[in-house]
Amino acid sequence: MSILPELENRFRSALAALEVDPEPLLGMIRRSQDPKFGDYQANFAMPLGKQLGKPPRDVACEVVANLNVDGFCEAPEVAGPGFINLRIRNDWIVDQLTSAFADERLGVPAAAEPRTYVVDFSAPNVAKPMHVGHIRSTSIGDALSRTLRFAGHKVITDNHIGDWGTQFGMIIYGYRHFCDTEAYRSDSVRELARLYRLVRQLMDYHDGKAKLESMARKLTEAEERLEEAVSTTEGQKLDKKAKKLVSKLRKDVEEGQEELAALRGKIAEINESPVLSKLAAEHPNISQSVLQETAKLHANDGENLRLWREFLPPCLDVLEETYRRLGVSFDHTLGESFYHDRLAAIVDELVEQGVARESDGAICVFFEGHEVPMLIRKKDGAFLYATTDLATLRYRMQEWAPDAVLYVVDFRQSMHFEHLFTAARLMGMADTELKHISFGTVLGTDGKPFKTRAGDAVGLESLLDEAVARAAKVVEENDEAKPGGPELSPEQRARIAETVGIAALKYADLSQNRESDYVFSYDKMLAMNGNTATYMQYAYARVRSIFAKGEVDVEALRASRPRVYLDTPAERALALELLRFGEAIDFCLKDYRPNLLTSYLFDLANCYSTFFENCPVLKAETSELRQSRLVLCDLTARTIRKGLELLGINVVEKM
Ligand code: ARG
């Protein structure tokens, strides 16, 4: 049984007697910041007092008079202006802990009303190498899927890969004109990635040259605006509004300068290379040609379709290899190409329903209060990303009838999803929870999006390799420093390093508020101290080592159903924290935030440290106490392992 839901139930009944809506008030029952105020605190007396027109303290006393927490909490106390302080009874904690100890699910109840979720995550565009941004969608989506499943829901994971977009027009064009046949034969995916980059470079060059002048003009204008604002306000004390304006203008100028510099850099790169500039001169219309190749593919042109069928499987194999390393799998991989034949029908359906209409030759969905419509068919008949997403949603509803569809995608697509969800409601999918699980950018130490020196996004594979290489160092140093000398064979070290390295990368991502940007740092993510996977894995291995050292037979311990004693504050605090696992899962799933689970695990590991420093386990005063403390150790290890498993992270028995 989880504590918070149980408290909420008890308060729900108590509040019913006052004839108020309990739901908004129940959210104000929280853990106490200070043990002085008990374990939990109900802080709703103020708003409730206002609602009832009575002093908050009186209201709190009235609630307490109606509150039945017998056998669960000590007598509630009303403090100060009306805080209700609750202390959980030790015998209740012991009972719960004893049943959690005997339970595979560690005492976490399965959802009373299971829902069906479709989770759309990872979704890279194939034929382009995966990069650092993909770690976020992949880790967060996988963690949420695992946690939802553990919570008792039905989860269908679907990798909506981009396997039908312009990048195929690009590699088809690249293959026809620039392919190194030898390289293609020995490693086709690598050669395709090279062709993709080369075509991208040439397109950027020509498009960039066409844009250069207007960009430079815009920058000059921005500079002039800034200069004017500065000179007209010179010597004056600026009010807030004026200051804001100047700093906005300054930002515009800086951004313009950066953009222009980046563009010039790209152009210079081609100009400085005789080989590349020759290619650029020979392919002046590359951008249009690429669009034509894509359009031909979409029109089922035989030759382009054949090439697409040839390119796709090796690209998918490479993807699969990355997922294997990451320990991520999907129930379905229905990419954009799967919906190709359904696009015309979905547009017709929307037009028939009156949701979409023609405008200037194109078909759009217009939204009240929104300036920009959602374009679903271009004038030339081409369909768009949004069209595919509508067809995908229609298919998912028909196939799986989900209660919720979660899209774990970069914040830059917020507008797209807002449109998609509004359109879906207009199409009659009002009862389904549609949610964009948005996330921020991975930054380099300079605070800008994490890029290689050449300015490309950092490739995912090289990221994994580097994390594992650095983890190997950590594992080696740790092993060498052991008081009794190193314990691990080279093979063991290598295996541990792979687990620790990948875990560090995932955990660093998951432990952030997903909506914030975060700075990527190998040193931080592999630190032995702090809220890192390495610390959590180490904590786990340390608990396990007690069992090895004491030659404790865990099965026998579990079978003997030992009594648990909570006589010291450290034992009690650890026990209470162990019972909060279910609560942490609830919090995590409420707004789909894995960082609430990582911070719970971190708190748990810290409680365990305090316990371990204060309470001898193998050398406990009595054998009964030893058994009791071993129960706490075992539950800690199992909770950490389960918690990490829900995050998609493996533990190691030794480190
Ligand atoms: N392939 C897309 C991209 O890389 C992400 C797809 C996300 N899922 C979706 N149903 N739109 O931007």
Short mmCIF file of N, CA and C in Angstrom, two decimals, residues 410-552:
data_model
loop_
_atom_site.label_atom_id
_atom_site.label_comp_id
_atom_site.label_asym_id
_atom_site.label_seq_id
_atom_site.Cartn_x
_atom_site.Cartn_y
_atom_site.Cartn_z
N ASP A 410 11.07 16.43 -29.31
CA ASP A 410 11.68 17.74 -29.16
C ASP A 410 10.68 18.91 -29.04
N PHE A 411 10.97 19.88 -28.17
CA PHE A 411 10.06 21.01 -27.96
C PHE A 411 9.82 21.82 -29.23
N ARG A 412 10.74 21.73 -30.18
CA ARG A 412 10.58 22.55 -31.39
C ARG A 412 9.36 22.14 -32.21
N GLN A 413 8.81 20.96 -31.91
CA GLN A 413 7.63 20.53 -32.65
C GLN A 413 6.32 20.81 -31.90
N SER A 414 6.39 21.66 -30.87
CA SER A 414 5.19 21.96 -30.04
C SER A 414 4.01 22.40 -30.88
N MET A 415 4.28 23.32 -31.79
CA MET A 415 3.21 23.88 -32.62
C MET A 415 2.57 22.77 -33.47
N HIS A 416 3.41 21.92 -34.03
CA HIS A 416 2.91 20.82 -34.84
C HIS A 416 1.94 19.97 -34.02
N PHE A 417 2.32 19.65 -32.80
CA PHE A 417 1.46 18.77 -32.00
C PHE A 417 0.20 19.49 -31.52
N GLU A 418 0.34 20.78 -31.24
CA GLU A 418 -0.85 21.54 -30.88
C GLU A 418 -1.88 21.45 -32.01
N HIS A 419 -1.38 21.65 -33.22
CA HIS A 419 -2.27 21.56 -34.39
C HIS A 419 -2.84 20.16 -34.55
N LEU A 420 -1.96 19.20 -34.43
CA LEU A 420 -2.39 17.81 -34.63
C LEU A 420 -3.50 17.45 -33.64
N PHE A 421 -3.31 17.83 -32.38
CA PHE A 421 -4.27 17.44 -31.35
C PHE A 421 -5.60 18.17 -31.55
N THR A 422 -5.52 19.43 -31.96
CA THR A 422 -6.77 20.16 -32.19
C THR A 422 -7.51 19.53 -33.37
N ALA A 423 -6.78 19.22 -34.41
CA ALA A 423 -7.42 18.58 -35.57
C ALA A 423 -8.04 17.24 -35.16
N ALA A 424 -7.32 16.50 -34.32
CA ALA A 424 -7.83 15.19 -33.89
C ALA A 424 -9.14 15.36 -33.13
N ARG A 425 -9.22 16.38 -32.31
CA ARG A 425 -10.46 16.62 -31.57
C ARG A 425 -11.60 16.94 -32.54
N LEU A 426 -11.26 17.75 -33.54
CA LEU A 426 -12.30 18.08 -34.53
C LEU A 426 -12.75 16.82 -35.28
N MET A 427 -11.83 15.86 -35.38
CA MET A 427 -12.17 14.61 -36.07
C MET A 427 -12.94 13.65 -35.17
N GLY A 428 -13.15 14.05 -33.94
CA GLY A 428 -13.96 13.22 -33.05
C GLY A 428 -13.17 12.34 -32.10
N MET A 429 -11.88 12.68 -31.88
CA MET A 429 -11.09 11.85 -30.95
C MET A 429 -10.97 12.56 -29.61
N ALA A 430 -12.07 13.13 -29.16
CA ALA A 430 -12.01 13.99 -27.98
C ALA A 430 -11.71 13.23 -26.70
N ASP A 431 -12.01 11.93 -26.67
CA ASP A 431 -11.87 11.20 -25.41
C ASP A 431 -10.47 10.64 -25.17
N THR A 432 -9.60 10.81 -26.15
CA THR A 432 -8.27 10.24 -26.02
C THR A 432 -7.31 11.31 -25.49
N GLU A 433 -6.51 10.92 -24.52
CA GLU A 433 -5.49 11.86 -24.04
C GLU A 433 -4.37 11.89 -25.07
N LEU A 434 -4.15 13.05 -25.67
CA LEU A 434 -3.06 13.19 -26.64
C LEU A 434 -2.05 14.13 -26.02
N LYS A 435 -0.83 13.67 -25.89
CA LYS A 435 0.10 14.47 -25.10
C LYS A 435 1.47 14.53 -25.76
N HIS A 436 1.95 15.74 -25.91
CA HIS A 436 3.32 15.93 -26.40
C HIS A 436 4.25 15.93 -25.19
N ILE A 437 5.09 14.91 -25.07
CA ILE A 437 6.07 14.86 -23.99
C ILE A 437 7.30 15.59 -24.52
N SER A 438 7.28 16.88 -24.27
CA SER A 438 8.27 17.74 -24.89
C SER A 438 9.59 17.72 -24.10
N PHE A 439 10.70 17.90 -24.78
CA PHE A 439 11.98 17.99 -24.06
C PHE A 439 12.90 19.01 -24.70
N GLY A 440 13.86 19.47 -23.90
CA GLY A 440 14.79 20.52 -24.33
C GLY A 440 16.01 19.97 -25.04
N THR A 441 16.97 20.86 -25.22
CA THR A 441 18.15 20.58 -26.04
C THR A 441 19.33 20.12 -25.19
N VAL A 442 20.16 19.27 -25.75
CA VAL A 442 21.41 18.91 -25.10
C VAL A 442 22.47 19.94 -25.51
N LEU A 443 23.07 20.57 -24.51
CA LEU A 443 24.01 21.65 -24.80
C LEU A 443 25.46 21.21 -24.58
N GLY A 444 26.37 21.87 -25.29
CA GLY A 444 27.79 21.68 -25.03
C GLY A 444 28.21 22.57 -23.86
N THR A 445 29.47 22.49 -23.45
CA THR A 445 29.90 23.29 -22.29
C THR A 445 29.84 24.79 -22.59
N ASP A 446 29.76 25.15 -23.87
CA ASP A 446 29.66 26.57 -24.21
C ASP A 446 28.20 27.06 -24.11
N GLY A 447 27.30 26.20 -23.69
CA GLY A 447 25.90 26.61 -23.55
C GLY A 447 25.13 26.62 -24.86
N LYS A 448 25.79 26.19 -25.95
CA LYS A 448 25.09 26.11 -27.24
C LYS A 448 24.82 24.65 -27.57
N PRO A 449 23.86 24.38 -28.47
CA PRO A 449 23.58 22.98 -28.81
C PRO A 449 24.87 22.19 -29.07
N PHE A 450 24.91 21.00 -28.49
CA PHE A 450 26.10 20.17 -28.50
C PHE A 450 26.46 19.77 -29.94
N LYS A 451 27.61 20.27 -30.42
CA LYS A 451 28.02 20.01 -31.81
C LYS A 451 29.46 19.52 -31.85
N THR A 452 29.82 18.88 -32.94
CA THR A 452 31.23 18.54 -33.15
C THR A 452 31.97 19.80 -33.57
N ARG A 453 33.29 19.71 -33.61
CA ARG A 453 34.04 20.91 -33.99
C ARG A 453 33.65 21.37 -35.40
N ALA A 454 33.29 20.42 -36.25
CA ALA A 454 32.91 20.78 -37.62
C ALA A 454 31.50 21.37 -37.67
N GLY A 455 30.81 21.41 -36.50
CA GLY A 455 29.50 22.04 -36.49
C GLY A 455 28.35 21.06 -36.73
N ASP A 456 28.65 19.75 -36.79
CA ASP A 456 27.57 18.78 -36.94
C ASP A 456 27.10 18.33 -35.56
N ALA A 457 25.86 17.86 -35.50
CA ALA A 457 25.39 17.25 -34.27
C ALA A 457 26.25 16.03 -33.98
N VAL A 458 26.53 15.79 -32.70
CA VAL A 458 27.42 14.68 -32.35
C VAL A 458 26.72 13.34 -32.57
N GLY A 459 27.39 12.44 -33.28
CA GLY A 459 26.80 11.14 -33.60
C GLY A 459 26.58 10.30 -32.35
N LEU A 460 25.46 9.59 -32.32
CA LEU A 460 25.10 8.83 -31.12
C LEU A 460 26.10 7.70 -30.85
N GLU A 461 26.51 7.04 -31.92
CA GLU A 461 27.40 5.89 -31.75
C GLU A 461 28.72 6.32 -31.10
N SER A 462 29.26 7.45 -31.55
CA SER A 462 30.54 7.90 -30.99
C SER A 462 30.34 8.34 -29.54
N LEU A 463 29.15 8.84 -29.24
CA LEU A 463 28.83 9.23 -27.88
C LEU A 463 28.85 8.02 -26.95
N LEU A 464 28.25 6.95 -27.42
CA LEU A 464 28.21 5.72 -26.62
C LEU A 464 29.63 5.20 -26.41
N ASP A 465 30.41 5.17 -27.50
CA ASP A 465 31.77 4.65 -27.40
C ASP A 465 32.59 5.45 -26.38
N GLU A 466 32.45 6.77 -26.47
CA GLU A 466 33.23 7.62 -25.58
C GLU A 466 32.80 7.41 -24.12
N ALA A 467 31.49 7.33 -23.89
CA ALA A 467 31.00 7.12 -22.52
C ALA A 467 31.52 5.81 -21.97
N VAL A 468 31.54 4.77 -22.81
CA VAL A 468 32.01 3.47 -22.35
C VAL A 468 33.52 3.51 -22.09
N ALA A 469 34.27 4.19 -22.96
CA ALA A 469 35.72 4.29 -22.76
C ALA A 469 36.03 5.00 -21.44
N ARG A 470 35.26 6.07 -21.17
CA ARG A 470 35.52 6.79 -19.91
C ARG A 470 35.06 5.98 -18.70
N ALA A 471 33.98 5.24 -18.88
CA ALA A 471 33.51 4.39 -17.78
C ALA A 471 34.57 3.34 -17.47
N ALA A 472 35.25 2.85 -18.50
CA ALA A 472 36.28 1.83 -18.30
C ALA A 472 37.36 2.37 -17.36
N LYS A 473 37.70 3.64 -17.54
CA LYS A 473 38.71 4.27 -16.65
C LYS A 473 38.21 4.30 -15.22
N VAL A 474 36.94 4.71 -15.05
CA VAL A 474 36.37 4.81 -13.71
C VAL A 474 36.39 3.44 -13.04
N VAL A 475 35.97 2.43 -13.80
CA VAL A 475 35.90 1.07 -13.25
C VAL A 475 37.31 0.59 -12.87
N GLU A 476 38.26 0.88 -13.74
CA GLU A 476 39.64 0.45 -13.50
C GLU A 476 40.20 1.11 -12.23
N GLU A 477 40.03 2.45 -12.15
CA GLU A 477 40.57 3.17 -10.99
C GLU A 477 39.94 2.65 -9.71
N ASN A 478 38.63 2.45 -9.76
CA ASN A 478 37.91 1.99 -8.59
C ASN A 478 38.41 0.60 -8.17
N ASP A 479 38.64 -0.24 -9.14
CA ASP A 479 39.06 -1.61 -8.85
C ASP A 479 40.49 -1.62 -8.28
N GLU A 480 41.36 -0.80 -8.90
CA GLU A 480 42.76 -0.73 -8.44
C GLU A 480 42.84 -0.23 -7.00
N ALA A 481 41.89 0.62 -6.64
CA ALA A 481 41.96 1.27 -5.32
C ALA A 481 41.38 0.40 -4.20
N LYS A 482 40.92 -0.79 -4.52
CA LYS A 482 40.29 -1.61 -3.48
C LYS A 482 41.32 -2.02 -2.44
N PRO A 483 40.94 -1.95 -1.16
CA PRO A 483 41.91 -2.23 -0.09
C PRO A 483 42.57 -3.61 -0.23
N GLY A 484 41.82 -4.59 -0.67
CA GLY A 484 42.42 -5.93 -0.81
C GLY A 484 43.00 -6.19 -2.19
N GLY A 485 43.19 -5.13 -2.99
CA GLY A 485 43.71 -5.31 -4.35
C GLY A 485 42.58 -5.53 -5.34
N PRO A 486 42.89 -5.41 -6.65
CA PRO A 486 41.85 -5.52 -7.68
C PRO A 486 41.14 -6.87 -7.66
N GLU A 487 39.87 -6.86 -8.02
CA GLU A 487 39.06 -8.09 -7.96
C GLU A 487 38.53 -8.53 -9.31
N LEU A 488 38.65 -7.64 -10.31
CA LEU A 488 37.93 -7.92 -11.56
C LEU A 488 38.88 -8.34 -12.67
N SER A 489 38.43 -9.30 -13.48
CA SER A 489 39.19 -9.70 -14.65
C SER A 489 38.98 -8.66 -15.75
N PRO A 490 39.88 -8.64 -16.76
CA PRO A 490 39.69 -7.67 -17.85
C PRO A 490 38.32 -7.82 -18.52
N GLU A 491 37.85 -9.06 -18.67
CA GLU A 491 36.52 -9.25 -19.30
C GLU A 491 35.42 -8.66 -18.43
N GLN A 492 35.52 -8.92 -17.12
CA GLN A 492 34.52 -8.34 -16.21
C GLN A 492 34.54 -6.82 -16.30
N ARG A 493 35.74 -6.26 -16.27
CA ARG A 493 35.85 -4.80 -16.35
C ARG A 493 35.17 -4.27 -17.61
N ALA A 494 35.44 -4.93 -18.73
CA ALA A 494 34.88 -4.46 -20.00
C ALA A 494 33.36 -4.53 -19.97
N ARG A 495 32.85 -5.63 -19.43
CA ARG A 495 31.39 -5.77 -19.40
C ARG A 495 30.77 -4.70 -18.49
N ILE A 496 31.40 -4.49 -17.34
CA ILE A 496 30.88 -3.49 -16.40
C ILE A 496 30.94 -2.09 -17.04
N ALA A 497 32.06 -1.83 -17.75
CA ALA A 497 32.21 -0.50 -18.36
C ALA A 497 31.10 -0.23 -19.37
N GLU A 498 30.74 -1.24 -20.14
CA GLU A 498 29.67 -1.06 -21.14
C GLU A 498 28.37 -0.69 -20.40
N THR A 499 28.05 -1.44 -19.35
CA THR A 499 26.82 -1.16 -18.60
C THR A 499 26.87 0.22 -17.94
N VAL A 500 28.00 0.52 -17.30
CA VAL A 500 28.11 1.78 -16.56
C VAL A 500 28.10 2.98 -17.52
N GLY A 501 28.77 2.85 -18.64
CA GLY A 501 28.86 3.96 -19.60
C GLY A 501 27.50 4.30 -20.19
N ILE A 502 26.80 3.30 -20.66
CA ILE A 502 25.48 3.53 -21.25
C ILE A 502 24.51 4.06 -20.19
N ALA A 503 24.61 3.49 -18.99
CA ALA A 503 23.73 3.91 -17.91
C ALA A 503 23.95 5.39 -17.59
N ALA A 504 25.22 5.80 -17.56
CA ALA A 504 25.55 7.18 -17.22
C ALA A 504 24.87 8.14 -18.19
N LEU A 505 24.96 7.79 -19.46
CA LEU A 505 24.40 8.62 -20.51
C LEU A 505 22.88 8.73 -20.36
N LYS A 506 22.23 7.60 -20.14
CA LYS A 506 20.77 7.62 -20.03
C LYS A 506 20.32 8.36 -18.77
N TYR A 507 20.99 8.04 -17.67
CA TYR A 507 20.55 8.60 -16.39
C TYR A 507 20.75 10.11 -16.39
N ALA A 508 21.85 10.59 -16.98
CA ALA A 508 22.10 12.02 -17.02
C ALA A 508 20.94 12.71 -17.72
N ASP A 509 20.42 12.06 -18.71
CA ASP A 509 19.32 12.61 -19.45
C ASP A 509 18.02 12.55 -18.65
N LEU A 510 17.78 11.39 -18.05
CA LEU A 510 16.51 11.17 -17.35
C LEU A 510 16.41 11.97 -16.07
N SER A 511 17.56 12.30 -15.46
CA SER A 511 17.51 12.97 -14.17
C SER A 511 17.26 14.47 -14.32
N GLN A 512 17.21 14.96 -15.54
CA GLN A 512 16.90 16.38 -15.76
C GLN A 512 15.40 16.56 -15.89
N ASN A 513 14.92 17.72 -15.46
CA ASN A 513 13.57 18.10 -15.84
C ASN A 513 13.55 18.06 -17.36
N ARG A 514 12.65 17.25 -17.93
CA ARG A 514 12.77 17.03 -19.38
C ARG A 514 12.60 18.29 -20.20
N GLU A 515 11.89 19.27 -19.64
CA GLU A 515 11.68 20.47 -20.45
C GLU A 515 12.87 21.43 -20.46
N SER A 516 13.84 21.20 -19.57
CA SER A 516 15.00 22.10 -19.57
C SER A 516 16.06 21.60 -20.54
N ASP A 517 16.90 22.53 -20.97
CA ASP A 517 18.11 22.15 -21.70
C ASP A 517 19.09 21.64 -20.65
N TYR A 518 20.06 20.84 -21.02
CA TYR A 518 21.10 20.52 -20.05
C TYR A 518 22.44 20.40 -20.72
N VAL A 519 23.48 20.65 -19.90
CA VAL A 519 24.83 20.66 -20.44
C VAL A 519 25.41 19.24 -20.35
N PHE A 520 25.89 18.78 -21.48
CA PHE A 520 26.41 17.43 -21.57
C PHE A 520 27.82 17.38 -21.00
N SER A 521 28.06 16.52 -20.02
CA SER A 521 29.40 16.42 -19.45
C SER A 521 29.69 14.98 -19.01
N TYR A 522 30.69 14.38 -19.64
CA TYR A 522 31.05 13.01 -19.27
C TYR A 522 31.48 12.93 -17.81
N ASP A 523 32.24 13.96 -17.38
CA ASP A 523 32.75 13.91 -16.01
C ASP A 523 31.61 13.89 -15.01
N LYS A 524 30.64 14.75 -15.25
CA LYS A 524 29.50 14.83 -14.32
C LYS A 524 28.70 13.55 -14.34
N MET A 525 28.44 13.02 -15.53
CA MET A 525 27.54 11.87 -15.58
C MET A 525 28.19 10.60 -15.02
N LEU A 526 29.53 10.58 -14.99
CA LEU A 526 30.22 9.39 -14.48
C LEU A 526 30.73 9.57 -13.05
N ALA A 527 30.34 10.70 -12.42
CA ALA A 527 30.84 10.96 -11.07
C ALA A 527 30.33 9.88 -10.10
N MET A 528 31.20 9.50 -9.19
CA MET A 528 30.84 8.47 -8.20
C MET A 528 29.95 9.06 -7.12
N ASN A 529 29.91 10.39 -7.03
CA ASN A 529 29.06 11.03 -6.04
C ASN A 529 28.06 11.93 -6.71
N GLY A 530 26.88 12.04 -6.11
CA GLY A 530 25.86 12.89 -6.70
C GLY A 530 24.82 12.04 -7.38
N ASN A 531 23.86 12.73 -7.99
CA ASN A 531 22.72 12.03 -8.58
C ASN A 531 23.07 11.49 -9.97
N THR A 532 23.87 10.43 -10.00
CA THR A 532 24.30 9.84 -11.26
C THR A 532 24.01 8.35 -11.25
N ALA A 533 24.00 7.75 -12.43
CA ALA A 533 23.80 6.30 -12.52
C ALA A 533 24.96 5.59 -11.82
N THR A 534 26.17 6.14 -11.99
CA THR A 534 27.34 5.50 -11.40
C THR A 534 27.19 5.39 -9.89
N TYR A 535 26.73 6.47 -9.29
CA TYR A 535 26.50 6.46 -7.84
C TYR A 535 25.43 5.43 -7.47
N MET A 536 24.35 5.38 -8.24
CA MET A 536 23.27 4.45 -7.94
C MET A 536 23.73 3.00 -8.12
N GLN A 537 24.50 2.76 -9.18
CA GLN A 537 24.99 1.40 -9.42
C GLN A 537 25.98 0.99 -8.34
N TYR A 538 26.76 1.96 -7.91
CA TYR A 538 27.73 1.69 -6.85
C TYR A 538 26.99 1.39 -5.55
N ALA A 539 25.95 2.18 -5.27
CA ALA A 539 25.16 1.95 -4.05
C ALA A 539 24.60 0.53 -4.08
N TYR A 540 24.09 0.14 -5.24
CA TYR A 540 23.51 -1.20 -5.37
C TYR A 540 24.59 -2.27 -5.11
N ALA A 541 25.74 -2.09 -5.77
CA ALA A 541 26.81 -3.09 -5.63
C ALA A 541 27.28 -3.18 -4.18
N ARG A 542 27.27 -2.03 -3.50
CA ARG A 542 27.70 -2.03 -2.09
C ARG A 542 26.74 -2.81 -1.21
N VAL A 543 25.45 -2.64 -1.44
CA VAL A 543 24.49 -3.39 -0.64
C VAL A 543 24.67 -4.88 -0.92
N ARG A 544 24.83 -5.21 -2.20
CA ARG A 544 24.97 -6.62 -2.56
C ARG A 544 26.23 -7.22 -1.94
N SER A 545 27.26 -6.38 -1.80
CA SER A 545 28.52 -6.92 -1.28
C SER A 545 28.38 -7.34 0.19
N ILE A 546 27.43 -6.72 0.90
CA ILE A 546 27.20 -7.13 2.29
C ILE A 546 26.75 -8.58 2.33
N PHE A 547 25.87 -8.92 1.39
CA PHE A 547 25.35 -10.29 1.36
C PHE A 547 26.47 -11.27 1.02
N ALA A 548 27.36 -10.85 0.11
CA ALA A 548 28.46 -11.72 -0.26
C ALA A 548 29.40 -11.89 0.93
N LYS A 549 29.72 -10.75 1.55
CA LYS A 549 30.67 -10.77 2.66
C LYS A 549 30.13 -11.60 3.83
N GLY A 550 28.85 -11.41 4.15
CA GLY A 550 28.27 -12.13 5.28
C GLY A 550 27.81 -13.54 4.91
N GLU A 551 28.04 -13.91 3.66
CA GLU A 551 27.57 -15.21 3.14
C GLU A 551 26.11 -15.44 3.50
N VAL A 552 25.31 -14.41 3.23
CA VAL A 552 23.90 -14.49 3.59
C VAL A 552 23.14 -15.17 2.46
#
